[in-house]
Coordinates of C-alpha atoms in Angstrom, one line a residue:
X16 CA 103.4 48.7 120.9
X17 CA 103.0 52.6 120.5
X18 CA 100.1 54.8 119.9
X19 CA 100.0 57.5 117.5
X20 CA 99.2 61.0 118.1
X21 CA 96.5 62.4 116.4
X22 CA 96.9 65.0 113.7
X23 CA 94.8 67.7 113.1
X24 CA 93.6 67.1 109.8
X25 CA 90.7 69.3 109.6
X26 CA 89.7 72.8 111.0
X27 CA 90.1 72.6 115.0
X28 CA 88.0 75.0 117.0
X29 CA 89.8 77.6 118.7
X30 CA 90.6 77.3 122.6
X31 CA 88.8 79.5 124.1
X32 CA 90.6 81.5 126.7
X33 CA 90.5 80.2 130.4
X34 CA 89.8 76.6 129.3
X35 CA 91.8 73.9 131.2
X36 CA 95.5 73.7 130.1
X37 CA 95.4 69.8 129.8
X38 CA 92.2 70.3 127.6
X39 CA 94.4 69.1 124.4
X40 CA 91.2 68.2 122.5
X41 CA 90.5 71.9 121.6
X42 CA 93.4 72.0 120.0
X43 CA 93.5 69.0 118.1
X44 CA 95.5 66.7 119.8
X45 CA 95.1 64.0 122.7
X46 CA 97.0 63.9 126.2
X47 CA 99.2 61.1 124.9
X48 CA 102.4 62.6 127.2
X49 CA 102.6 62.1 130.9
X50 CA 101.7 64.9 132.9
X51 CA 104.7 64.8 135.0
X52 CA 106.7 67.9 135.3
X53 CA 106.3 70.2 138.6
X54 CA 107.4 73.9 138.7
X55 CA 110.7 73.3 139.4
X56 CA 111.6 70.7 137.0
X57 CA 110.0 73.0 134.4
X58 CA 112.4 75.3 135.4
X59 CA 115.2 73.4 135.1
X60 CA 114.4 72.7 131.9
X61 CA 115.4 75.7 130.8
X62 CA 118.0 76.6 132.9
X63 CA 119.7 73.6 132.6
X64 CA 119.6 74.1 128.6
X65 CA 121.4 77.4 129.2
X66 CA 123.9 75.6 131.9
X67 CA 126.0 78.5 132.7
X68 CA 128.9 76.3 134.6
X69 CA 128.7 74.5 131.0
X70 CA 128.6 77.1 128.2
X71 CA 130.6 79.9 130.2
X72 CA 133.3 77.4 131.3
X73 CA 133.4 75.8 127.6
X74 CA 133.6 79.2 126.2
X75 CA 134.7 81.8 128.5
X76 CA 138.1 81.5 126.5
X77 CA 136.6 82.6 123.2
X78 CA 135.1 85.8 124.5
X79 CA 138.3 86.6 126.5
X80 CA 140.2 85.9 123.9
X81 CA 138.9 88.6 121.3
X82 CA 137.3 91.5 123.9
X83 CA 140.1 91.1 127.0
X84 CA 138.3 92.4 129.8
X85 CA 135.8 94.5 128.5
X86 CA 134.2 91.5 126.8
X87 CA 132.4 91.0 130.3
X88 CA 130.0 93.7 129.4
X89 CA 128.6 91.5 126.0
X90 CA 127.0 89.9 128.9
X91 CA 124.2 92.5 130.6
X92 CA 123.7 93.7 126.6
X93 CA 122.8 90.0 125.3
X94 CA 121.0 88.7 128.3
X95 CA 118.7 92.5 128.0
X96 CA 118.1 91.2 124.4
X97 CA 117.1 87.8 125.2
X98 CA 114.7 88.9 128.3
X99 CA 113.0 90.8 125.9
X100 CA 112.4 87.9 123.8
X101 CA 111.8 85.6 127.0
X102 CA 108.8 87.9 127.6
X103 CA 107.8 87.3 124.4
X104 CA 107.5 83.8 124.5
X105 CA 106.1 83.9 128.0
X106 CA 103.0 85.5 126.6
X107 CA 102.7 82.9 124.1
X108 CA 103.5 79.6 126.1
X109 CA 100.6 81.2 128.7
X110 CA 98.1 80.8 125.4
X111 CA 99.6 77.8 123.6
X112 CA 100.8 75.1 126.0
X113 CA 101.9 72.8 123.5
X114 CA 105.0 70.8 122.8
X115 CA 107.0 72.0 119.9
X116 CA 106.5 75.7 120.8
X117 CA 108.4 77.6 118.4
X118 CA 106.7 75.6 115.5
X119 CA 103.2 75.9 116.9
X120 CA 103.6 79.4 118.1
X121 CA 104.7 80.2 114.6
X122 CA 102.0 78.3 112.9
X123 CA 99.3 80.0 114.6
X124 CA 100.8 83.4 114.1
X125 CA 101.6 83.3 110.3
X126 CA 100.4 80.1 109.4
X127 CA 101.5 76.5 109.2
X128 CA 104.0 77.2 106.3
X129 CA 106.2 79.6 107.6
X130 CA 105.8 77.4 110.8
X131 CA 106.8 74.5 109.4
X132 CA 110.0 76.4 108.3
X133 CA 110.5 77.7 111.3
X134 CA 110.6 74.7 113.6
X135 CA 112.6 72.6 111.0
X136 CA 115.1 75.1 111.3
X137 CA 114.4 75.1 115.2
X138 CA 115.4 71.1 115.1
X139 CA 118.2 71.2 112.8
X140 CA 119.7 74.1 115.4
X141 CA 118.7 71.9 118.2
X142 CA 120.2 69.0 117.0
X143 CA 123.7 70.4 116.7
X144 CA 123.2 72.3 120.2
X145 CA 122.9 68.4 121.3
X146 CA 126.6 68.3 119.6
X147 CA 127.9 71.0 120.9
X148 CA 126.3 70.3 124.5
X149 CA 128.2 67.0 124.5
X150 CA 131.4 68.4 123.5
X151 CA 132.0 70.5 126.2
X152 CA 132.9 67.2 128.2
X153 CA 136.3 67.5 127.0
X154 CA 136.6 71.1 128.3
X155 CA 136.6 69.4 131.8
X156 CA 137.3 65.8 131.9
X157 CA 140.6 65.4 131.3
X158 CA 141.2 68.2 133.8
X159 CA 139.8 66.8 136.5
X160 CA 141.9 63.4 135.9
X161 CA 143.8 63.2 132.5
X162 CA 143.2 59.2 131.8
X163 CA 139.8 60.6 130.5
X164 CA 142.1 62.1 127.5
X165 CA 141.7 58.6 125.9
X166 CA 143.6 59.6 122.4
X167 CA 146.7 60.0 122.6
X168 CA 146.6 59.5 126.1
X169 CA 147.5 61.2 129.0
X170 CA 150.0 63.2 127.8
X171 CA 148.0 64.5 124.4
X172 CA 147.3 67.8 123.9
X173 CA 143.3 68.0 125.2
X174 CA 142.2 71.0 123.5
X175 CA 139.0 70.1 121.8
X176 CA 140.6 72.7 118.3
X177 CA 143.6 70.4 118.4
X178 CA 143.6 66.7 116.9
X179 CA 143.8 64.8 119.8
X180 CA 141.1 66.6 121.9
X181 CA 138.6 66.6 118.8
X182 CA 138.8 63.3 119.0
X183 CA 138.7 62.4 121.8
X184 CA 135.6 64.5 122.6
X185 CA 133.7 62.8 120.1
X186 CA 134.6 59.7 122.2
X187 CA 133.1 61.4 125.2
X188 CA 130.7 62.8 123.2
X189 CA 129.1 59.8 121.8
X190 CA 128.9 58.0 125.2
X191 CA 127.2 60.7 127.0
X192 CA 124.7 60.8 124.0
X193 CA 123.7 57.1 124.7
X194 CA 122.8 58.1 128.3
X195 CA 120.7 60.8 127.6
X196 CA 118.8 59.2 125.1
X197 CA 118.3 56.0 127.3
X198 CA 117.0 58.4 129.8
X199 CA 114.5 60.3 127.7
X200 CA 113.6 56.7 126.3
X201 CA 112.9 55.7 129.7
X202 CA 111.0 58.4 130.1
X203 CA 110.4 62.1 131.3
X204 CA 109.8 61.5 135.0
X205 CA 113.5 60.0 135.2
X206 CA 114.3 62.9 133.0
X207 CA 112.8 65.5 135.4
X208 CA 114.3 63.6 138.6
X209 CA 117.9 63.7 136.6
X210 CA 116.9 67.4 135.3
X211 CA 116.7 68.5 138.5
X212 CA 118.8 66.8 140.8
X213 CA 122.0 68.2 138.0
X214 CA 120.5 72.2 137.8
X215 CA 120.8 72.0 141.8
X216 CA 124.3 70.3 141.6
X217 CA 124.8 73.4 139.3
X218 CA 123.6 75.9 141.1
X219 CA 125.1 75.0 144.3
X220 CA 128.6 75.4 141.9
X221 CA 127.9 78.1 140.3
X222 CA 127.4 79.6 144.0
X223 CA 130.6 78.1 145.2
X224 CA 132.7 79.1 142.4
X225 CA 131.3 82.6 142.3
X226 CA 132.0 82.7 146.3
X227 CA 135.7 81.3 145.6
X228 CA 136.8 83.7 142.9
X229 CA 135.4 86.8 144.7
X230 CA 137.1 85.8 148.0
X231 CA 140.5 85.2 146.5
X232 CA 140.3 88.7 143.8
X233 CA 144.0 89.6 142.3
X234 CA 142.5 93.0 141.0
X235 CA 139.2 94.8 141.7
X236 CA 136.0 95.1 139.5
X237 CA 137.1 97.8 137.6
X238 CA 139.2 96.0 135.5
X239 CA 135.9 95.3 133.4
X240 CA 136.0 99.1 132.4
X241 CA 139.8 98.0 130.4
X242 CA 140.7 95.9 127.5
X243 CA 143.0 94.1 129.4
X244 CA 143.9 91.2 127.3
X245 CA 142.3 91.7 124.1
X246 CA 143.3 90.3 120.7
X247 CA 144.8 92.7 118.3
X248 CA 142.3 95.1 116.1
X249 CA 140.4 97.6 116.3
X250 CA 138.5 97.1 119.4
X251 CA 134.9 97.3 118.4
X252 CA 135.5 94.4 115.8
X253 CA 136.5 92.4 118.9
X254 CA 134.1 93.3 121.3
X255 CA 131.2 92.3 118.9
X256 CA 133.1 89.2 118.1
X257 CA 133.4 88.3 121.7
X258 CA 129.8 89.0 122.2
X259 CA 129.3 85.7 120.8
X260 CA 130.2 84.0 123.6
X261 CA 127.4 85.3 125.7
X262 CA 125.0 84.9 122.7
X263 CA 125.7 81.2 122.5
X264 CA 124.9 80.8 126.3
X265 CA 121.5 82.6 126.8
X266 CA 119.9 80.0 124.5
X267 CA 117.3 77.4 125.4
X268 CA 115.1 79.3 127.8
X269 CA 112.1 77.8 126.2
X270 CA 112.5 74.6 126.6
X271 CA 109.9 75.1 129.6
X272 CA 107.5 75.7 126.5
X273 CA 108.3 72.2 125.3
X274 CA 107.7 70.4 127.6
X275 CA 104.1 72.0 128.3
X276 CA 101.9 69.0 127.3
X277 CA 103.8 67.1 130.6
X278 CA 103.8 70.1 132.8
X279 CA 101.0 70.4 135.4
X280 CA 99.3 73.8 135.3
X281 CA 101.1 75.1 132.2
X282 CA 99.6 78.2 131.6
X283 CA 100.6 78.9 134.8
X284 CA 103.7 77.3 135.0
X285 CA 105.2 77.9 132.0
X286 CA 105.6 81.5 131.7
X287 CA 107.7 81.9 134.8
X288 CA 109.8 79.4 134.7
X289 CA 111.0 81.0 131.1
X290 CA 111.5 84.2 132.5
X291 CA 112.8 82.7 135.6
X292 CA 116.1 80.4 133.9
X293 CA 116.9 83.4 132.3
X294 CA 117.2 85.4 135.1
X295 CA 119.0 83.1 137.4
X296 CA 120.8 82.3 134.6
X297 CA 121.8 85.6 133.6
X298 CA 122.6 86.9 137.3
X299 CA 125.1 83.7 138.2
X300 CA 126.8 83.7 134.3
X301 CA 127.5 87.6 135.3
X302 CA 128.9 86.6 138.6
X303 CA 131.2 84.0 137.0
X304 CA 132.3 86.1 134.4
X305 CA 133.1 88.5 136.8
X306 CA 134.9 86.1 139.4
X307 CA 136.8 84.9 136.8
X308 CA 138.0 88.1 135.6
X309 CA 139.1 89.4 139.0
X310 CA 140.8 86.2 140.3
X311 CA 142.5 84.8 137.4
X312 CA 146.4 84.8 137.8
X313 CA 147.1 87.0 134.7
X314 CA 145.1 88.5 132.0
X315 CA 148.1 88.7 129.6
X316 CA 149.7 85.6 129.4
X317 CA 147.5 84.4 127.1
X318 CA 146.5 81.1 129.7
X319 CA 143.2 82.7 130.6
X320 CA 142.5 82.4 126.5
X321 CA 143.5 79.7 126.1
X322 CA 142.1 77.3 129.1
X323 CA 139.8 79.4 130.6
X324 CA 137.7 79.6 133.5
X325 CA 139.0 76.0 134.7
X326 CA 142.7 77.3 134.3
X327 CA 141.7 79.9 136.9
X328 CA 139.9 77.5 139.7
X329 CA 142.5 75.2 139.4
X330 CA 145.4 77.9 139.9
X331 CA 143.2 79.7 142.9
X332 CA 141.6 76.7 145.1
X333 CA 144.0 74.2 144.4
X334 CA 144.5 71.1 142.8
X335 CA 141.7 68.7 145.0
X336 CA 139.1 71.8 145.6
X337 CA 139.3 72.6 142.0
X338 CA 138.8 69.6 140.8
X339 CA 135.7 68.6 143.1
X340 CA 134.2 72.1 142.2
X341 CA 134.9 71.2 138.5
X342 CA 132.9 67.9 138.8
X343 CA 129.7 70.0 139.0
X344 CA 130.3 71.5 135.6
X345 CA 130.5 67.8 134.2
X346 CA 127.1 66.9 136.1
X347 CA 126.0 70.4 134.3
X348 CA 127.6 69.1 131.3
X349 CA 125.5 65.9 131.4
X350 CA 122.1 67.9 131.9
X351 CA 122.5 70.2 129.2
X352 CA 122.7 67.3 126.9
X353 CA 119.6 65.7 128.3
X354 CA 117.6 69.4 128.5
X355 CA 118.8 69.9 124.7
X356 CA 118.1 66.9 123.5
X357 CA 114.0 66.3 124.9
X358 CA 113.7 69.7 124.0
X359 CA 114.5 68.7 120.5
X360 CA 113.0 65.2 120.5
X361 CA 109.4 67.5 121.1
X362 CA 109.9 69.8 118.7
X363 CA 110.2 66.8 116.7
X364 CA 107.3 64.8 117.9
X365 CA 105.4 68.0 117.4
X366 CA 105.5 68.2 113.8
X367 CA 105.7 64.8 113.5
X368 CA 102.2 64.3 114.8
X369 CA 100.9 66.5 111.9
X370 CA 102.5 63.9 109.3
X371 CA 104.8 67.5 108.6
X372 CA 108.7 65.2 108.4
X373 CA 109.9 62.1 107.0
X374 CA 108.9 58.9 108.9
X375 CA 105.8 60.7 110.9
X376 CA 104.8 57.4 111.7
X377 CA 107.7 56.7 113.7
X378 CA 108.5 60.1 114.8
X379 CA 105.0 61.2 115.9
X380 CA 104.4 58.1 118.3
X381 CA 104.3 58.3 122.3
X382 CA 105.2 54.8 123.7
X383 CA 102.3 53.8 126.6
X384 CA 105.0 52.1 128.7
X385 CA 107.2 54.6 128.7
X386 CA 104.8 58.1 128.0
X387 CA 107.9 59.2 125.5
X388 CA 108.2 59.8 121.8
X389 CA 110.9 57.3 121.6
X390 CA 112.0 57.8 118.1
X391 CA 112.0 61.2 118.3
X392 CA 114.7 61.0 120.8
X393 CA 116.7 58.2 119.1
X394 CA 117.0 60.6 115.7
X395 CA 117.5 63.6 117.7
X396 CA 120.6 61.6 119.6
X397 CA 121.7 60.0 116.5
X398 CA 121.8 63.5 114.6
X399 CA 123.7 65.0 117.2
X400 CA 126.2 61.7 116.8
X401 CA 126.4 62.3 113.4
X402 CA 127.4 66.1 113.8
X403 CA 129.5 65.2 116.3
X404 CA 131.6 62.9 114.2
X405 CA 132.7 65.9 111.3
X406 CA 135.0 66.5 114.4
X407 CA 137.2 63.1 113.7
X408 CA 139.0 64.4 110.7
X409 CA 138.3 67.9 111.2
X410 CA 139.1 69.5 114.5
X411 CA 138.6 73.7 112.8
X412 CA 134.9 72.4 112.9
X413 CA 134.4 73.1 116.5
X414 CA 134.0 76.5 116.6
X415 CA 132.0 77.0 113.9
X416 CA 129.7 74.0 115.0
X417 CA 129.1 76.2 118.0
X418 CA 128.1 79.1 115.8
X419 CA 125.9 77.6 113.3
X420 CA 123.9 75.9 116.1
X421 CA 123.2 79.5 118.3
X422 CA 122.8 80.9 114.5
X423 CA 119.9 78.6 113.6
X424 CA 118.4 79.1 117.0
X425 CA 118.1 82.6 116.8
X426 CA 117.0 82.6 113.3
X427 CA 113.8 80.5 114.6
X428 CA 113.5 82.7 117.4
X429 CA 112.9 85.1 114.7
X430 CA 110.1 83.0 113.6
X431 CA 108.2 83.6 116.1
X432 CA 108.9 87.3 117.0
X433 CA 108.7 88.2 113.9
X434 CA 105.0 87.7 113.2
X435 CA 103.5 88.1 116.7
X436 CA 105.1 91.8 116.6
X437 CA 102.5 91.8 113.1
X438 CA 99.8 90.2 114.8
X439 CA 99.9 92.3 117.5
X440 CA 100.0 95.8 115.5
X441 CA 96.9 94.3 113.3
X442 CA 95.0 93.0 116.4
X443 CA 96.0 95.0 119.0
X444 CA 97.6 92.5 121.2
X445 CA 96.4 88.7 122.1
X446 CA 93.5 87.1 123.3
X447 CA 93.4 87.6 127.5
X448 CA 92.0 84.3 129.9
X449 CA 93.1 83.1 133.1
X450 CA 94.9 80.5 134.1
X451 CA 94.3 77.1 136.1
X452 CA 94.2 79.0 139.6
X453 CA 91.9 81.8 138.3
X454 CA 94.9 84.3 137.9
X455 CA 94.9 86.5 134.7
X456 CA 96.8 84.7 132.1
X457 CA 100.9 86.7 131.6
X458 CA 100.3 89.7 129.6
X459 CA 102.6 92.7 128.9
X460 CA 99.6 95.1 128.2
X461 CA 100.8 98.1 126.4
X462 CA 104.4 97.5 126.8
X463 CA 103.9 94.3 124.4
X464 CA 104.5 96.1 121.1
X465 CA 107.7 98.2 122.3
X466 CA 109.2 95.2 124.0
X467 CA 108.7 93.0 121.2
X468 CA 110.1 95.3 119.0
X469 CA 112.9 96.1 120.3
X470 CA 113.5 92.3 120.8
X471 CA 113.2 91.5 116.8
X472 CA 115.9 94.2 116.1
X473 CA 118.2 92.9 118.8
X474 CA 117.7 89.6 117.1
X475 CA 118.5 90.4 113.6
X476 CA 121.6 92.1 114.4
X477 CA 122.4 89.2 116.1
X478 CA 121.8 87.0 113.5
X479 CA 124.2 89.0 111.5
X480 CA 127.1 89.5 114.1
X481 CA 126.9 85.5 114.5
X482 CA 126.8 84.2 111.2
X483 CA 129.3 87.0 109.7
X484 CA 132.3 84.4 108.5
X485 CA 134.7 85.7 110.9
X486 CA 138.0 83.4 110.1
X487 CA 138.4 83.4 113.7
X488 CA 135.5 81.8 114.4
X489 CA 134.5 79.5 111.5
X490 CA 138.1 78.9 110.3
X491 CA 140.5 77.7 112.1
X492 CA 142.7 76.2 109.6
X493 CA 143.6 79.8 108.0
X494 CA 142.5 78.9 104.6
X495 CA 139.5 76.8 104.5
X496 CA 136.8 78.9 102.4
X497 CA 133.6 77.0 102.7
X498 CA 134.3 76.9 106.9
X499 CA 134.9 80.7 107.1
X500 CA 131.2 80.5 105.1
X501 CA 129.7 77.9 106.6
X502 CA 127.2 79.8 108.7
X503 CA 125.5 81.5 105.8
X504 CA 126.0 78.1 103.7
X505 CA 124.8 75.7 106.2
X506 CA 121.1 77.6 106.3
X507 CA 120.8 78.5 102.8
X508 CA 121.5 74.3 102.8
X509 CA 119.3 73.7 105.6
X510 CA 116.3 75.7 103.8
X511 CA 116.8 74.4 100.5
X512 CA 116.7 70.8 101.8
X513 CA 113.5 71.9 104.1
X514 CA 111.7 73.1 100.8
X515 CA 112.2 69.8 99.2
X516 CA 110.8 67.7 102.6
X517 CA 108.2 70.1 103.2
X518 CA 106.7 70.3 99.5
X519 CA 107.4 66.2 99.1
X520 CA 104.7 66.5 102.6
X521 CA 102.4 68.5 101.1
X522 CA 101.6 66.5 98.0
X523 CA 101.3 63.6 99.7
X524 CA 99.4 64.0 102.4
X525 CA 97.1 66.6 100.6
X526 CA 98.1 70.0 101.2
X527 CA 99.2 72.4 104.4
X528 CA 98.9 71.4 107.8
X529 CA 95.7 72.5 109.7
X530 CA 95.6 73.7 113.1
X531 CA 93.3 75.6 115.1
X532 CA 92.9 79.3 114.5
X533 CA 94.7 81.4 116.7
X534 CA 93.0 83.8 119.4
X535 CA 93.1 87.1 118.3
X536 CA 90.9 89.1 120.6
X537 CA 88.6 88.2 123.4
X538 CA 86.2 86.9 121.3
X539 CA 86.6 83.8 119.2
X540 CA 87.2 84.0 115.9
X541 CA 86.2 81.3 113.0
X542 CA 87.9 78.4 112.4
X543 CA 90.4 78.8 109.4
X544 CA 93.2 76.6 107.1
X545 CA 96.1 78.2 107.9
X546 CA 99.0 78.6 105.1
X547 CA 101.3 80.9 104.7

């Protein structure tokens, strides 16, 4: 038996600031999830859904391949870019801790349509993160022992762009998918506990893999100042191209904001451990990139391209080290998957809960045995099945899966960045408050309107750099027109399918959604139906 979240069906008065963060009821909704999540499993939350031993290992080939060298400095530009927006969103997550951030932020900036756009978007990008997540086990699997290469067998080519390693990482895929949505069915303690025993097993390789390249350098750090192995072009071309490397990493540093309705002290909590995963995040990805760069065994025979960052451990430490340093990326693989998937499962559960998506009923319930929206987290893991299936017949999908997902993402980043930059020039900032322990809730005073921005037009060039139908990117078969497209296809597809669900919701449950009116100065204002 399961219990239903409340929706807000009527006018909700506003949360005053200061109030207790678990005090759900002012905004319209009851403490159905368990408050379970510490500071540091809140922080691995996001961290582990950027997974630098993951991401950069999966796709430290890509970059190389089109910037050489000198792609190492996308890096410090895109992780500036993203700070900015992580500040952002700290702000926000100190005044709203409430699962499904992105959609409630945006609802309660610019109202509950736009929102609802926003988060569907949010979802759909998060569901085929969960793919992509879950294909990077093939990147290290059947390097660490090659009877995980299951098609084809040992002796088939593994690359996950070729046949026999698309394949076969749906195969992986798929199984790793049941395990993390057993776990986030059983619920998010053993989440957190899984969370955060993985982000330590990562850090500790990301430290011993930084440590290992460093020690055994074939060239010195000034190398990153050449284009040393870059594809043929002009060079700025590449370099933007092979910024999207670093773009698809620094993703996910809200998931901390998801999760807020099961953190303890959220307003607290919550806005540091954003800023924090980012950081760390950005800081050991540098190091890697860096490592990798001065130890790999040649930047020109085109091996560092083509296999990457595990190439390069394996040819420095040695067969047995690099292999035992390369099972920390798989347990980094594995809580990616998890991170990316209850992050999405909430965002789900979020709207659900407001009767906003398709089976609500279903979607919008928290089990009392287990304190988890369970079917939120079976659609979110059967979606990302799904997704990862197009891969069976089509291997050229890969890369552009990878894109669409980071594309979407950014574009509901947008969502929210977008209209708190307009709230804040017609309100002059947001509502102040402390938090549980007294402390002034996070604030970024006068800087807020500069920062964020500067963040919205880092964004939207981003936006356009990643979904700009490079062939190199979104086609891989040379002469496939609606894959060198997909990018702009898929959301235009995305959005036209949202306005269909989202109208077919309105009509039948009676109009917009309704949430409580957003703080927008010290005092309180009224109570208001919000719409776009």
């Amino acid at each position: 038996m399961t219990v239903p979240a409340p929706r807000s069906t009527r006018p909700q008065r506003p949360q005053p600031a200061g109030a207790p963060a678990d005090d759900l009821q002012a905004f319209g909704y009851g403490q159905h999830l368990r408050r379970s999540v510490g500071p540091f499993a809140s922080f691995a939350a996001g961290f582990s859904f950027v997974s630098i031993l993951t991401t950069v290992f999966q796709l430290f080939g890509l970059g190389f391949s089109f910037g050489g060298a000198g792609f190492f400095w996308t890096w410090p530009t895109v992780f500036a870019g993203q700070l900015l927006v992580a500040l952002c969103f700290a702000e926000l997550a100190a005044r709203y801790p409430i699962s499904g951030s992105i959609f409630q932020w945006s609802s309660r900036l610019a109202g509950t349509d736009f929102g609802w756009f926003t988060g569907w978007v949010m979802v759909v990008g998060q569901v085929l993160t969960v793919a992509t997540a879950a294909i990077a086990l093939q990147a290290v699997l059947p390097t660490i022992w090659t009877g995980f290469q299951l098609v084809g067998g040992p002796g088939a080519d593994s690359s996950p762009t070729s046949t026999t390693g698309a394949q076969n990482a749906v195969l992986l895929g798929i199984a790793l998918l049941v395990l993390t949505t057993l776990v986030n069915v059983v619920g998010v303690r053993l989440m957190a506990v899984v969370t955060s025993v993985g982000v330590a097993i990562e850090i500790a390789g990301v430290v011993a893999a930084v440590v290992a390249l460093l020690l055994l350098a074939e060239r010195g750090p000034a190398v990153v100042a050449t284009t040393t192995g870059a594809g043929e072009g002009d060079y700025t071309y590449l370099w933007l191209a092979s910024s999207l490397m670093a773009a698809y990493v620094m993703v996910g540093f809200d998931s901390a904001g998801e999760l807020a309705e099961e953190t303890r002290d959220p307003r607290a909590t919550t806005p540091r451990t954003i800023v924090r995963a980012l950081v760390l995040s950005g800081v050991g990805g540098m190091l890697l990139l860096l490592g990798g760069l001065v130890a790999a065994p040649s930047l020109t025979d085109g091996s560092l391209a083509e296999q990457g960052l595990a190439h390069v451990l394996l040819s420095r430490l040695g067969d047995v080290p690099g292999r035992i340093l390369l099972v920390s990326v798989v347990a980094a693989v594995v809580v990616c998957t998890l991170a990316v998937q209850t992050a999405g499962s909430r965002m789900l559960y979020s709207m659900a809960r407001e009767r906003a998506v398709p089976f609500s009923g279903v979607l919008g319930r928290v089990s009392p045995r287990t304190g988890s929206p369970v079917g939120a987290s079976v659609v979110v893991g059967a979606g990302a099945a799904l997704a990862l299936a197009v891969n069976w017949h089509q291997s050229a999908v890969f890369t552009a899966l990878a894109s669409l997902c980071i594309a979407m993402i950014y574009l509901a980043y947008l969502g929210v960045t977008v209209p708190l930059l307009v709230h804040r020039v017609r309100h002059r900032g947001l509502a102040g408050g402390v938090d549980e322990h007294g402390r002034p809730l996070f604030s970024l005073g006068r800087w807020g309107v500069a920062v964020n921005a500067v963040a919205v037009a880092y964004q939207v060039a981003m936006v356009v750099n990643l979904a700009w139908p490079r062939a190199e990117v979104y086609d891989l078969t040379g002469g496939t027109w609606w894959l060198r497209h997909s990018a702009v296809l898929f959301i235009a597809g995305t959005l036209a399918v949202g306005a269909l669900v989202h109208r077919r919701n309105r009509v039948r449950h009676g109009g917009a959604i309704v949430l409580g009116a957003l703080q927008v100065a010290p005092r309180s204002p009224e109570p208001v139906e919000e719409s776009a």
